[in-house]
PDB file of C-alpha atoms in Angstrom:
ATOM      1  CA  LEU A   1     206.213 112.684 -26.324  1.00 69.00           C
ATOM      2  CA  PRO A   2     207.075 110.090 -29.090  1.00 75.00           C
ATOM      3  CA  SER A   3     206.723 106.312 -27.708  1.00 74.00           C
ATOM      4  CA  GLU A   4     209.724 105.006 -29.164  1.00 72.00           C
ATOM      5  CA  TRP A   5     211.605 107.532 -27.293  1.00 67.00           C
ATOM      6  CA  THR A   6     209.866 106.972 -23.852  1.00 71.00           C
ATOM      7  CA  ASN A   7     210.177 103.412 -24.199  1.00 70.00           C
ATOM      8  CA  ASN A   8     213.792 103.627 -24.868  1.00 68.00           C
ATOM      9  CA  PHE A   9     214.394 105.419 -21.420  1.00 64.00           C
ATOM     10  CA  LYS A  10     211.677 103.382 -19.693  1.00 66.00           C
ATOM     11  CA  LEU A  11     209.516 106.476 -18.884  1.00 70.00           C
ATOM     12  CA  LYS A  12     206.077 105.830 -17.289  1.00 73.00           C
ATOM     13  CA  LYS A  13     203.192 107.943 -16.764  1.00 72.00           C
ATOM     14  CA  GLY A  14     204.022 110.533 -13.995  1.00 70.00           C
ATOM     15  CA  ASN A  15     207.964 110.564 -14.466  1.00 72.00           C
ATOM     16  CA  GLU A  16     209.590 113.891 -14.755  1.00 70.00           C
ATOM     17  CA  VAL A  17     211.666 115.050 -17.712  1.00 70.00           C
ATOM     18  CA  ILE A  18     214.017 118.078 -18.024  1.00 68.00           C
ATOM     19  CA  LEU A  19     213.495 120.852 -20.552  1.00 71.00           C
ATOM     20  CA  THR A  20     216.257 123.158 -21.552  1.00 66.00           C
ATOM     21  CA  SER A  21     216.357 126.199 -24.047  1.00 64.00           C
ATOM     22  CA  GLU A  22     219.427 126.822 -26.228  1.00 62.00           C
ATOM     23  CA  GLU A  23     220.532 130.054 -27.601  1.00 59.00           C
ATOM     24  CA  SER A  24     219.444 129.150 -30.933  1.00 61.00           C
ATOM     25  CA  GLY A  25     215.916 128.754 -29.747  1.00 66.00           C
ATOM     26  CA  GLU A  26     215.872 124.959 -29.743  1.00 70.00           C
ATOM     27  CA  LEU A  27     214.224 123.123 -26.982  1.00 72.00           C
ATOM     28  CA  LYS A  28     215.914 120.043 -25.627  1.00 70.00           C
ATOM     29  CA  ILE A  29     214.163 117.091 -23.520  1.00 72.00           C
ATOM     30  CA  PHE A  30     216.055 114.939 -21.182  1.00 64.00           C
ATOM     31  CA  PRO A  31     214.680 111.863 -19.251  1.00 66.00           C
ATOM     32  CA  GLU A  32     215.029 112.623 -15.647  1.00 61.00           C
ATOM     33  CA  ARG A  33     217.662 110.368 -14.000  1.00 57.00           C
ATOM     34  CA  ILE A  34     216.596 107.878 -11.833  1.00 49.00           C
ATOM     35  CA  LYS A  35     219.154 107.112  -9.328  1.00 50.00           C
ATOM     36  CA  GLU A  36     219.468 103.332  -8.331  1.00 50.00           C
ATOM     37  CA  GLU A  37     219.249 102.853  -4.752  1.00 54.00           C
ATOM     38  CA  LYS A  38     220.772  99.487  -4.689  1.00 75.00           C
ATOM     39  CA  GLU A  39     224.406  99.290  -4.111  1.00 81.00           C
ATOM     40  CA  THR A  40     226.506  97.434  -6.428  1.00 88.00           C
ATOM     41  CA  SER A  41     229.500  95.275  -5.211  1.00 93.00           C
ATOM     42  CA  ILE A  42     231.929  93.222  -6.913  1.00 95.00           C
ATOM     43  CA  ILE A  43     234.972  90.850  -6.072  1.00 96.00           C
ATOM     44  CA  ILE A  44     238.157  90.748  -7.785  1.00 96.00           C
ATOM     45  CA  ASN A  45     241.093  88.494  -7.172  1.00 96.00           C
ATOM     46  CA  TYR A  46     244.651  89.909  -6.223  1.00 96.00           C
ATOM     47  CA  ASP A  47     246.721  88.550  -9.174  1.00 94.00           C
ATOM     48  CA  GLN A  48     248.999  89.874 -11.925  1.00 92.00           C
ATOM     49  CA  ASP A  49     245.646  91.341 -13.730  1.00 92.00           C
ATOM     50  CA  PHE A  50     244.335  92.831 -10.440  1.00 94.00           C
ATOM     51  CA  PHE A  51     244.926  96.467 -11.652  1.00 94.00           C
ATOM     52  CA  ARG A  52     242.948  95.665 -14.967  1.00 94.00           C
ATOM     53  CA  ASP A  53     240.279  94.127 -13.134  1.00 95.00           C
ATOM     54  CA  LEU A  54     240.123  97.226 -10.738  1.00 95.00           C
ATOM     55  CA  ILE A  55     240.026  99.775 -13.789  1.00 94.00           C
ATOM     56  CA  ARG A  56     237.284  97.703 -15.471  1.00 93.00           C
ATOM     57  CA  GLU A  57     235.107  97.667 -12.253  1.00 93.00           C
ATOM     58  CA  TYR A  58     235.898 101.370 -11.670  1.00 92.00           C
ATOM     59  CA  PHE A  59     234.815 102.423 -15.275  1.00 90.00           C
ATOM     60  CA  ARG A  60     231.645 100.352 -14.620  1.00 88.00           C
ATOM     61  CA  ARG A  61     230.924 102.685 -11.592  1.00 87.00           C
ATOM     62  CA  ARG A  62     230.825  99.864  -9.050  1.00 90.00           C
ATOM     63  CA  ASP A  63     229.821 101.064  -5.538  1.00 91.00           C
ATOM     64  CA  ILE A  64     231.880  98.532  -3.803  1.00 94.00           C
ATOM     65  CA  ILE A  65     234.912  96.581  -4.924  1.00 95.00           C
ATOM     66  CA  LYS A  66     236.403  93.911  -2.800  1.00 96.00           C
ATOM     67  CA  ILE A  67     240.103  92.508  -3.468  1.00 96.00           C
ATOM     68  CA  LYS A  68     240.503  89.021  -2.376  1.00 95.00           C
ATOM     69  CA  LYS A  69     243.412  86.769  -1.774  1.00 94.00           C
ATOM     70  CA  ASN A  70     243.502  83.020  -0.774  1.00 93.00           C
ATOM     71  CA  THR A  71     246.391  83.856   1.583  1.00 93.00           C
ATOM     72  CA  PRO A  72     246.930  86.918   3.789  1.00 93.00           C
ATOM     73  CA  PHE A  73     248.285  90.008   2.084  1.00 93.00           C
ATOM     74  CA  THR A  74     251.967  90.771   2.828  1.00 93.00           C
ATOM     75  CA  ARG A  75     252.902  94.319   3.433  1.00 92.00           C
ATOM     76  CA  ALA A  76     254.661  94.792  -0.075  1.00 94.00           C
ATOM     77  CA  GLU A  77     251.194  93.534  -1.495  1.00 95.00           C
ATOM     78  CA  ARG A  78     249.258  95.868   0.628  1.00 94.00           C
ATOM     79  CA  ASN A  79     251.506  98.989  -0.545  1.00 93.00           C
ATOM     80  CA  HIS A  80     251.109  97.828  -4.084  1.00 94.00           C
ATOM     81  CA  ILE A  81     247.225  97.793  -3.654  1.00 95.00           C
ATOM     82  CA  PHE A  82     247.300 101.403  -1.981  1.00 94.00           C
ATOM     83  CA  ALA A  83     249.422 102.752  -4.691  1.00 92.00           C
ATOM     84  CA  LYS A  84     247.201 101.551  -7.430  1.00 93.00           C
ATOM     85  CA  VAL A  85     244.166 102.801  -5.417  1.00 94.00           C
ATOM     86  CA  SER A  86     245.720 106.133  -5.135  1.00 91.00           C
ATOM     87  CA  ARG A  87     245.579 106.692  -8.945  1.00 90.00           C
ATOM     88  CA  LEU A  88     241.899 106.662  -9.124  1.00 92.00           C
ATOM     89  CA  LEU A  89     239.811 109.643  -8.147  1.00 89.00           C
ATOM     90  CA  ASN A  90     237.232 109.204  -5.416  1.00 88.00           C
ATOM     91  CA  LEU A  91     238.144 105.681  -4.668  1.00 90.00           C
ATOM     92  CA  GLU A  92     238.739 104.986  -0.987  1.00 90.00           C
ATOM     93  CA  ILE A  93     239.796 102.020   1.123  1.00 92.00           C
ATOM     94  CA  ILE A  94     237.139 101.619   3.793  1.00 90.00           C
ATOM     95  CA  GLU A  95     238.088  98.161   5.470  1.00 91.00           C
ATOM     96  CA  GLU A  96     241.020  95.838   5.597  1.00 91.00           C
ATOM     97  CA  GLU A  97     241.090  92.266   6.546  1.00 91.00           C
ATOM     98  CA  SER A  98     244.058  89.541   6.358  1.00 91.00           C
ATOM     99  CA  GLN A  99     242.854  88.497   3.036  1.00 93.00           C
ATOM    100  CA  GLN A 100     240.574  91.286   1.775  1.00 94.00           C
ATOM    101  CA  ILE A 101     240.517  94.842   1.207  1.00 95.00           C
ATOM    102  CA  THR A 102     237.344  96.730   0.538  1.00 95.00           C
ATOM    103  CA  LEU A 103     237.043  99.841  -1.597  1.00 95.00           C
ATOM    104  CA  GLN A 104     234.273 102.382  -1.848  1.00 92.00           C
ATOM    105  CA  ASN A 105     233.545 104.341  -4.962  1.00 89.00           C
ATOM    106  CA  LEU A 106     232.291 107.708  -3.758  1.00 83.00           C
ATOM    107  CA  LYS A 107     232.143 108.587  -7.496  1.00 76.00           C
ATOM    108  CA  SER A 108     231.861 112.259  -8.698  1.00 69.00           C
ATOM    109  CA  ASP A 109     229.350 114.754  -9.618  1.00 72.00           C
ATOM    110  CA  ILE A 110     231.618 117.263 -10.948  1.00 78.00           C
ATOM    111  CA  PRO A 111     230.672 118.324 -14.319  1.00 84.00           C
ATOM    112  CA  MET A 112     232.756 116.644 -16.947  1.00 86.00           C
ATOM    113  CA  LYS A 113     233.814 119.937 -18.698  1.00 87.00           C
ATOM    114  CA  LYS A 114     235.083 121.144 -15.319  1.00 89.00           C
ATOM    115  CA  MET A 115     237.178 117.987 -14.814  1.00 90.00           C
ATOM    116  CA  VAL A 116     238.511 118.501 -18.294  1.00 93.00           C
ATOM    117  CA  ALA A 117     239.470 122.030 -17.772  1.00 94.00           C
ATOM    118  CA  ARG A 118     241.046 120.913 -14.468  1.00 93.00           C
ATOM    119  CA  MET A 119     243.300 118.454 -16.442  1.00 94.00           C
ATOM    120  CA  TYR A 120     244.232 121.174 -18.777  1.00 96.00           C
ATOM    121  CA  PHE A 121     245.189 123.768 -16.077  1.00 95.00           C
ATOM    122  CA  LEU A 122     247.135 121.038 -14.068  1.00 94.00           C
ATOM    123  CA  THR A 123     249.314 120.294 -17.507  1.00 96.00           C
ATOM    124  CA  LYS A 124     249.625 123.859 -18.159  1.00 96.00           C
ATOM    125  CA  SER A 125     250.863 124.703 -14.710  1.00 94.00           C
ATOM    126  CA  MET A 126     253.340 121.925 -15.033  1.00 94.00           C
ATOM    127  CA  MET A 127     254.521 123.350 -18.177  1.00 95.00           C
ATOM    128  CA  ASP A 128     254.690 126.997 -16.895  1.00 94.00           C
ATOM    129  CA  ASP A 129     256.473 125.758 -13.868  1.00 94.00           C
ATOM    130  CA  LEU A 130     259.220 124.229 -16.004  1.00 93.00           C
ATOM    131  CA  ILE A 131     259.611 127.464 -17.678  1.00 94.00           C
ATOM    132  CA  LYS A 132     259.984 129.517 -14.329  1.00 92.00           C
ATOM    133  CA  ASN A 133     261.904 127.200 -12.252  1.00 90.00           C
ATOM    134  CA  PRO A 134     264.013 124.573 -14.460  1.00 90.00           C
ATOM    135  CA  ASN A 135     266.593 124.246 -11.981  1.00 89.00           C
ATOM    136  CA  ASP A 136     264.486 123.756  -8.713  1.00 92.00           C
ATOM    137  CA  LYS A 137     264.563 120.272  -7.675  1.00 93.00           C
ATOM    138  CA  GLU A 138     261.549 120.852  -5.404  1.00 93.00           C
ATOM    139  CA  VAL A 139     259.451 122.317  -8.120  1.00 92.00           C
ATOM    140  CA  LEU A 140     260.537 119.539 -10.568  1.00 94.00           C
ATOM    141  CA  ASN A 141     259.530 116.738  -8.153  1.00 94.00           C
ATOM    142  CA  SER A 142     256.352 118.559  -7.620  1.00 93.00           C
ATOM    143  CA  ILE A 143     255.736 118.495 -11.461  1.00 93.00           C
ATOM    144  CA  ILE A 144     256.351 114.654 -11.474  1.00 94.00           C
ATOM    145  CA  ASP A 145     253.940 114.230  -8.695  1.00 91.00           C
ATOM    146  CA  ARG A 146     251.152 116.405 -10.225  1.00 92.00           C
ATOM    147  CA  ASP A 147     250.838 114.131 -13.175  1.00 93.00           C
ATOM    148  CA  ASP A 148     249.352 111.492 -10.647  1.00 91.00           C
ATOM    149  CA  LEU A 149     246.580 113.908 -10.429  1.00 90.00           C
ATOM    150  CA  VAL A 150     246.175 114.482 -14.122  1.00 93.00           C
ATOM    151  CA  GLY A 151     245.770 110.578 -14.255  1.00 92.00           C
ATOM    152  CA  LYS A 152     243.093 110.461 -11.729  1.00 90.00           C
ATOM    153  CA  PHE A 153     240.908 112.928 -13.484  1.00 92.00           C
ATOM    154  CA  TYR A 154     241.484 111.161 -16.804  1.00 93.00           C
ATOM    155  CA  PHE A 155     240.243 107.968 -15.406  1.00 91.00           C
ATOM    156  CA  ALA A 156     237.331 109.744 -13.655  1.00 90.00           C
ATOM    157  CA  ILE A 157     236.297 111.348 -17.071  1.00 91.00           C
ATOM    158  CA  ILE A 158     236.313 108.029 -18.730  1.00 91.00           C
ATOM    159  CA  ALA A 159     234.112 106.505 -16.228  1.00 88.00           C
ATOM    160  CA  GLN A 160     231.509 109.247 -16.655  1.00 86.00           C
ATOM    161  CA  GLN A 161     231.678 109.052 -20.339  1.00 87.00           C
ATOM    162  CA  ARG A 162     231.071 105.402 -20.392  1.00 86.00           C
ATOM    163  CA  GLU A 163     228.021 106.073 -18.035  1.00 81.00           C
ATOM    164  CA  MET A 164     226.851 108.472 -20.473  1.00 79.00           C
ATOM    165  CA  LEU A 165     226.987 106.529 -23.570  1.00 79.00           C
ATOM    166  CA  GLU A 166     225.611 103.425 -21.858  1.00 76.00           C
ATOM    167  CA  SER A 167     222.423 105.482 -20.642  1.00 70.00           C
ATOM    168  CA  LYS A 168     222.510 107.197 -24.144  1.00 65.00           C
ATOM    169  CA  TRP A 169     221.899 110.722 -23.008  1.00 63.00           C
ATOM    170  CA  SER A 170     223.580 113.840 -21.118  1.00 65.00           C
ATOM    171  CA  LYS A 171     222.131 117.291 -19.905  1.00 67.00           C
ATOM    172  CA  GLU A 172     225.654 118.428 -20.207  1.00 69.00           C
ATOM    173  CA  LEU A 173     226.993 117.327 -23.792  1.00 76.00           C
ATOM    174  CA  SER A 174     225.812 115.595 -26.829  1.00 77.00           C
ATOM    175  CA  LEU A 175     226.983 111.968 -27.627  1.00 77.00           C
ATOM    176  CA  VAL A 176     229.288 113.208 -30.241  1.00 81.00           C
ATOM    177  CA  GLU A 177     230.877 115.875 -27.813  1.00 84.00           C
ATOM    178  CA  VAL A 178     231.492 113.061 -25.415  1.00 84.00           C
ATOM    179  CA  GLN A 179     233.197 110.730 -27.851  1.00 85.00           C
ATOM    180  CA  ASP A 180     235.267 114.120 -28.991  1.00 89.00           C
ATOM    181  CA  LEU A 181     236.286 114.725 -25.289  1.00 91.00           C
ATOM    182  CA  ARG A 182     237.475 111.074 -25.116  1.00 91.00           C
ATOM    183  CA  LEU A 183     240.362 112.002 -27.528  1.00 94.00           C
ATOM    184  CA  PHE A 184     240.773 115.442 -26.154  1.00 96.00           C
ATOM    185  CA  ILE A 185     241.429 114.117 -22.588  1.00 96.00           C
ATOM    186  CA  ALA A 186     243.869 111.254 -24.175  1.00 96.00           C
ATOM    187  CA  PHE A 187     245.950 114.134 -25.651  1.00 97.00           C
ATOM    188  CA  ILE A 188     246.186 116.158 -22.551  1.00 97.00           C
ATOM    189  CA  GLU A 189     247.129 113.085 -20.522  1.00 97.00           C
ATOM    190  CA  LEU A 190     249.790 112.507 -23.167  1.00 97.00           C
ATOM    191  CA  ILE A 191     251.229 115.922 -22.813  1.00 97.00           C
ATOM    192  CA  GLY A 192     251.302 115.526 -19.182  1.00 96.00           C
ATOM    193  CA  ASP A 193     253.405 112.528 -19.449  1.00 96.00           C
ATOM    194  CA  GLU A 194     255.770 114.364 -21.597  1.00 96.00           C
ATOM    195  CA  ILE A 195     256.086 117.127 -19.429  1.00 96.00           C
ATOM    196  CA  LYS A 196     256.930 114.771 -16.266  1.00 96.00           C
ATOM    197  CA  ASP A 197     259.463 113.019 -18.420  1.00 95.00           C
ATOM    198  CA  ILE A 198     261.065 116.455 -19.017  1.00 94.00           C
ATOM    199  CA  ALA A 199     261.124 117.136 -15.457  1.00 95.00           C
ATOM    200  CA  LYS A 200     262.912 113.843 -14.793  1.00 94.00           C
ATOM    201  CA  ARG A 201     265.391 114.500 -17.648  1.00 92.00           C
ATOM    202  CA  ILE A 202     266.296 117.915 -15.977  1.00 93.00           C
ATOM    203  CA  LEU A 203     266.822 116.277 -12.626  1.00 93.00           C
ATOM    204  CA  ASP A 204     269.087 113.902 -14.452  1.00 92.00           C
ATOM    205  CA  LYS A 205     271.050 116.999 -15.655  1.00 88.00           C
ATOM    206  CA  GLU A 206     269.735 117.221 -19.180  1.00 88.00           C
ATOM    207  CA  ARG A 207     269.300 120.699 -20.564  1.00 88.00           C
ATOM    208  CA  VAL A 208     266.110 121.722 -22.284  1.00 88.00           C
ATOM    209  CA  ASN A 209     265.514 124.823 -24.115  1.00 91.00           C
ATOM    210  CA  VAL A 210     263.376 127.127 -21.988  1.00 92.00           C
ATOM    211  CA  LYS A 211     262.453 129.284 -24.965  1.00 94.00           C
ATOM    212  CA  ASP A 212     261.182 126.241 -26.704  1.00 95.00           C
ATOM    213  CA  LEU A 213     258.894 125.391 -23.825  1.00 95.00           C
ATOM    214  CA  GLU A 214     257.591 129.087 -23.649  1.00 96.00           C
ATOM    215  CA  PHE A 215     256.762 128.390 -27.449  1.00 96.00           C
ATOM    216  CA  LEU A 216     254.838 125.399 -26.711  1.00 96.00           C
ATOM    217  CA  SER A 217     253.039 126.784 -23.581  1.00 96.00           C
ATOM    218  CA  GLN A 218     251.733 129.336 -26.016  1.00 96.00           C
ATOM    219  CA  LYS A 219     250.538 126.748 -28.611  1.00 97.00           C
ATOM    220  CA  TYR A 220     249.089 124.551 -25.901  1.00 97.00           C
ATOM    221  CA  GLU A 221     246.905 127.627 -24.707  1.00 97.00           C
ATOM    222  CA  LEU A 222     245.907 128.517 -28.277  1.00 97.00           C
ATOM    223  CA  ALA A 223     244.905 124.914 -29.117  1.00 97.00           C
ATOM    224  CA  TYR A 224     242.758 124.491 -25.711  1.00 97.00           C
ATOM    225  CA  ASN A 225     240.930 127.741 -26.452  1.00 96.00           C
ATOM    226  CA  THR A 226     240.487 126.752 -29.911  1.00 96.00           C
ATOM    227  CA  TYR A 227     238.768 123.344 -29.268  1.00 95.00           C
ATOM    228  CA  MET A 228     236.753 124.928 -26.343  1.00 93.00           C
ATOM    229  CA  LYS A 229     235.439 127.552 -28.715  1.00 93.00           C
ATOM    230  CA  GLN A 230     235.511 125.331 -31.867  1.00 92.00           C
ATOM    231  CA  ASP A 231     236.989 128.098 -33.461  1.00 95.00           C
ATOM    232  CA  THR A 232     237.808 126.787 -37.059  1.00 94.00           C
ATOM    233  CA  LEU A 233     239.563 130.201 -38.273  1.00 95.00           C
ATOM    234  CA  ALA A 234     242.009 129.685 -35.295  1.00 95.00           C
ATOM    235  CA  ALA A 235     242.486 125.952 -36.094  1.00 95.00           C
ATOM    236  CA  LYS A 236     243.242 126.867 -39.550  1.00 96.00           C
ATOM    237  CA  GLU A 237     245.914 129.330 -38.722  1.00 95.00           C
ATOM    238  CA  PHE A 238     247.464 126.742 -36.541  1.00 96.00           C
ATOM    239  CA  TRP A 239     247.397 124.175 -39.271  1.00 95.00           C
ATOM    240  CA  HIS A 240     249.076 126.671 -41.573  1.00 96.00           C
ATOM    241  CA  GLN A 241     252.128 127.179 -39.161  1.00 95.00           C
ATOM    242  CA  GLU A 242     252.601 123.436 -38.639  1.00 95.00           C
ATOM    243  CA  LYS A 243     255.686 123.216 -40.865  1.00 95.00           C
ATOM    244  CA  GLU A 244     257.332 126.050 -39.626  1.00 96.00           C
ATOM    245  CA  ASP A 245     256.722 125.236 -36.083  1.00 96.00           C
ATOM    246  CA  LYS A 246     257.850 121.546 -36.481  1.00 95.00           C
ATOM    247  CA  LYS A 247     261.121 122.962 -38.082  1.00 95.00           C
ATOM    248  CA  ARG A 248     261.841 124.999 -35.006  1.00 94.00           C
ATOM    249  CA  LEU A 249     261.421 121.898 -32.576  1.00 94.00           C
ATOM    250  CA  GLN A 250     263.003 119.186 -34.805  1.00 92.00           C
ATOM    251  CA  HIS A 251     266.125 119.189 -32.585  1.00 92.00           C
ATOM    252  CA  ASP A 252     264.231 117.658 -29.671  1.00 91.00           C
ATOM    253  CA  GLU A 253     262.188 114.464 -30.171  1.00 91.00           C
ATOM    254  CA  LYS A 254     260.357 115.249 -26.808  1.00 91.00           C
ATOM    255  CA  LEU A 255     259.271 118.715 -27.461  1.00 94.00           C
ATOM    256  CA  LEU A 256     258.287 117.889 -31.073  1.00 96.00           C
ATOM    257  CA  ARG A 257     256.105 115.071 -29.791  1.00 96.00           C
ATOM    258  CA  ILE A 258     254.412 117.490 -27.343  1.00 96.00           C
ATOM    259  CA  TYR A 259     253.720 119.888 -30.347  1.00 97.00           C
ATOM    260  CA  GLU A 260     252.030 116.848 -32.314  1.00 97.00           C
ATOM    261  CA  PHE A 261     249.604 116.237 -29.379  1.00 97.00           C
ATOM    262  CA  ILE A 262     248.954 119.773 -29.064  1.00 97.00           C
ATOM    263  CA  LYS A 263     248.266 119.976 -32.911  1.00 96.00           C
ATOM    264  CA  ASP A 264     246.060 116.719 -32.489  1.00 96.00           C
ATOM    265  CA  ILE A 265     243.573 118.886 -30.342  1.00 96.00           C
ATOM    266  CA  THR A 266     242.977 121.392 -32.901  1.00 96.00           C
ATOM    267  CA  ASP A 267     242.361 118.561 -35.435  1.00 95.00           C
ATOM    268  CA  LEU A 268     239.235 117.949 -33.298  1.00 94.00           C
ATOM    269  CA  VAL A 269     237.805 121.304 -34.434  1.00 92.00           C
ATOM    270  CA  ILE A 270     235.383 120.795 -37.143  1.00 77.00           C
TER     271      ILE A 270
END
């Protein structure tokens, strides 16, 4: 093996490597991941920037995150922390004291592509439920709640992506694919936000054209499959229809915005 490559990944004699065979006939070699047994821990202060600090350490894949305050937490402050922690996948509260709350990052070994698919199917089901049950308050509220789960997967995927980019390798994806997926999940997350807002609009007695939602649902499925298959012909057909599609949706700014995010997904097909 090239010495520059082995030095880059700090491989020594006796370390194992992973060999995979591609359909094209290519052979790929990956360094076997050496898991760190040492647990990493960090203390962050509970202040106005607390959630930003929490996200930063979550992305760094810290094992233990301790949230401290110089005075005892009030009930409102504890509830605020619980609400923020609930937005992050696999982050659990394991200990509570009067001035400190300890979190354990259980991390996730779910393959990234599976989590991306989960984000898509969650948002697609949110859209389809809007179409099937536009007047059911219980369904509309469940759509709003489901967007929180979309956000959890979004943050968890980013944490995995950062780890892959820092280690400069992945068995599952090339580094280019990792970067493209970062944009892909951003569009899915934005689509989820817009669907949630439409559900809120309907609860506020605003009307939404169900036929237009059906149209968007079909376009969303097409864009997702186009990206996953990297189907350039399907992407070109989508682009050729853009002007006509936008004309159909120009009466509703939010629906048009969803279409833009869906179209942006096809732009990632090269």
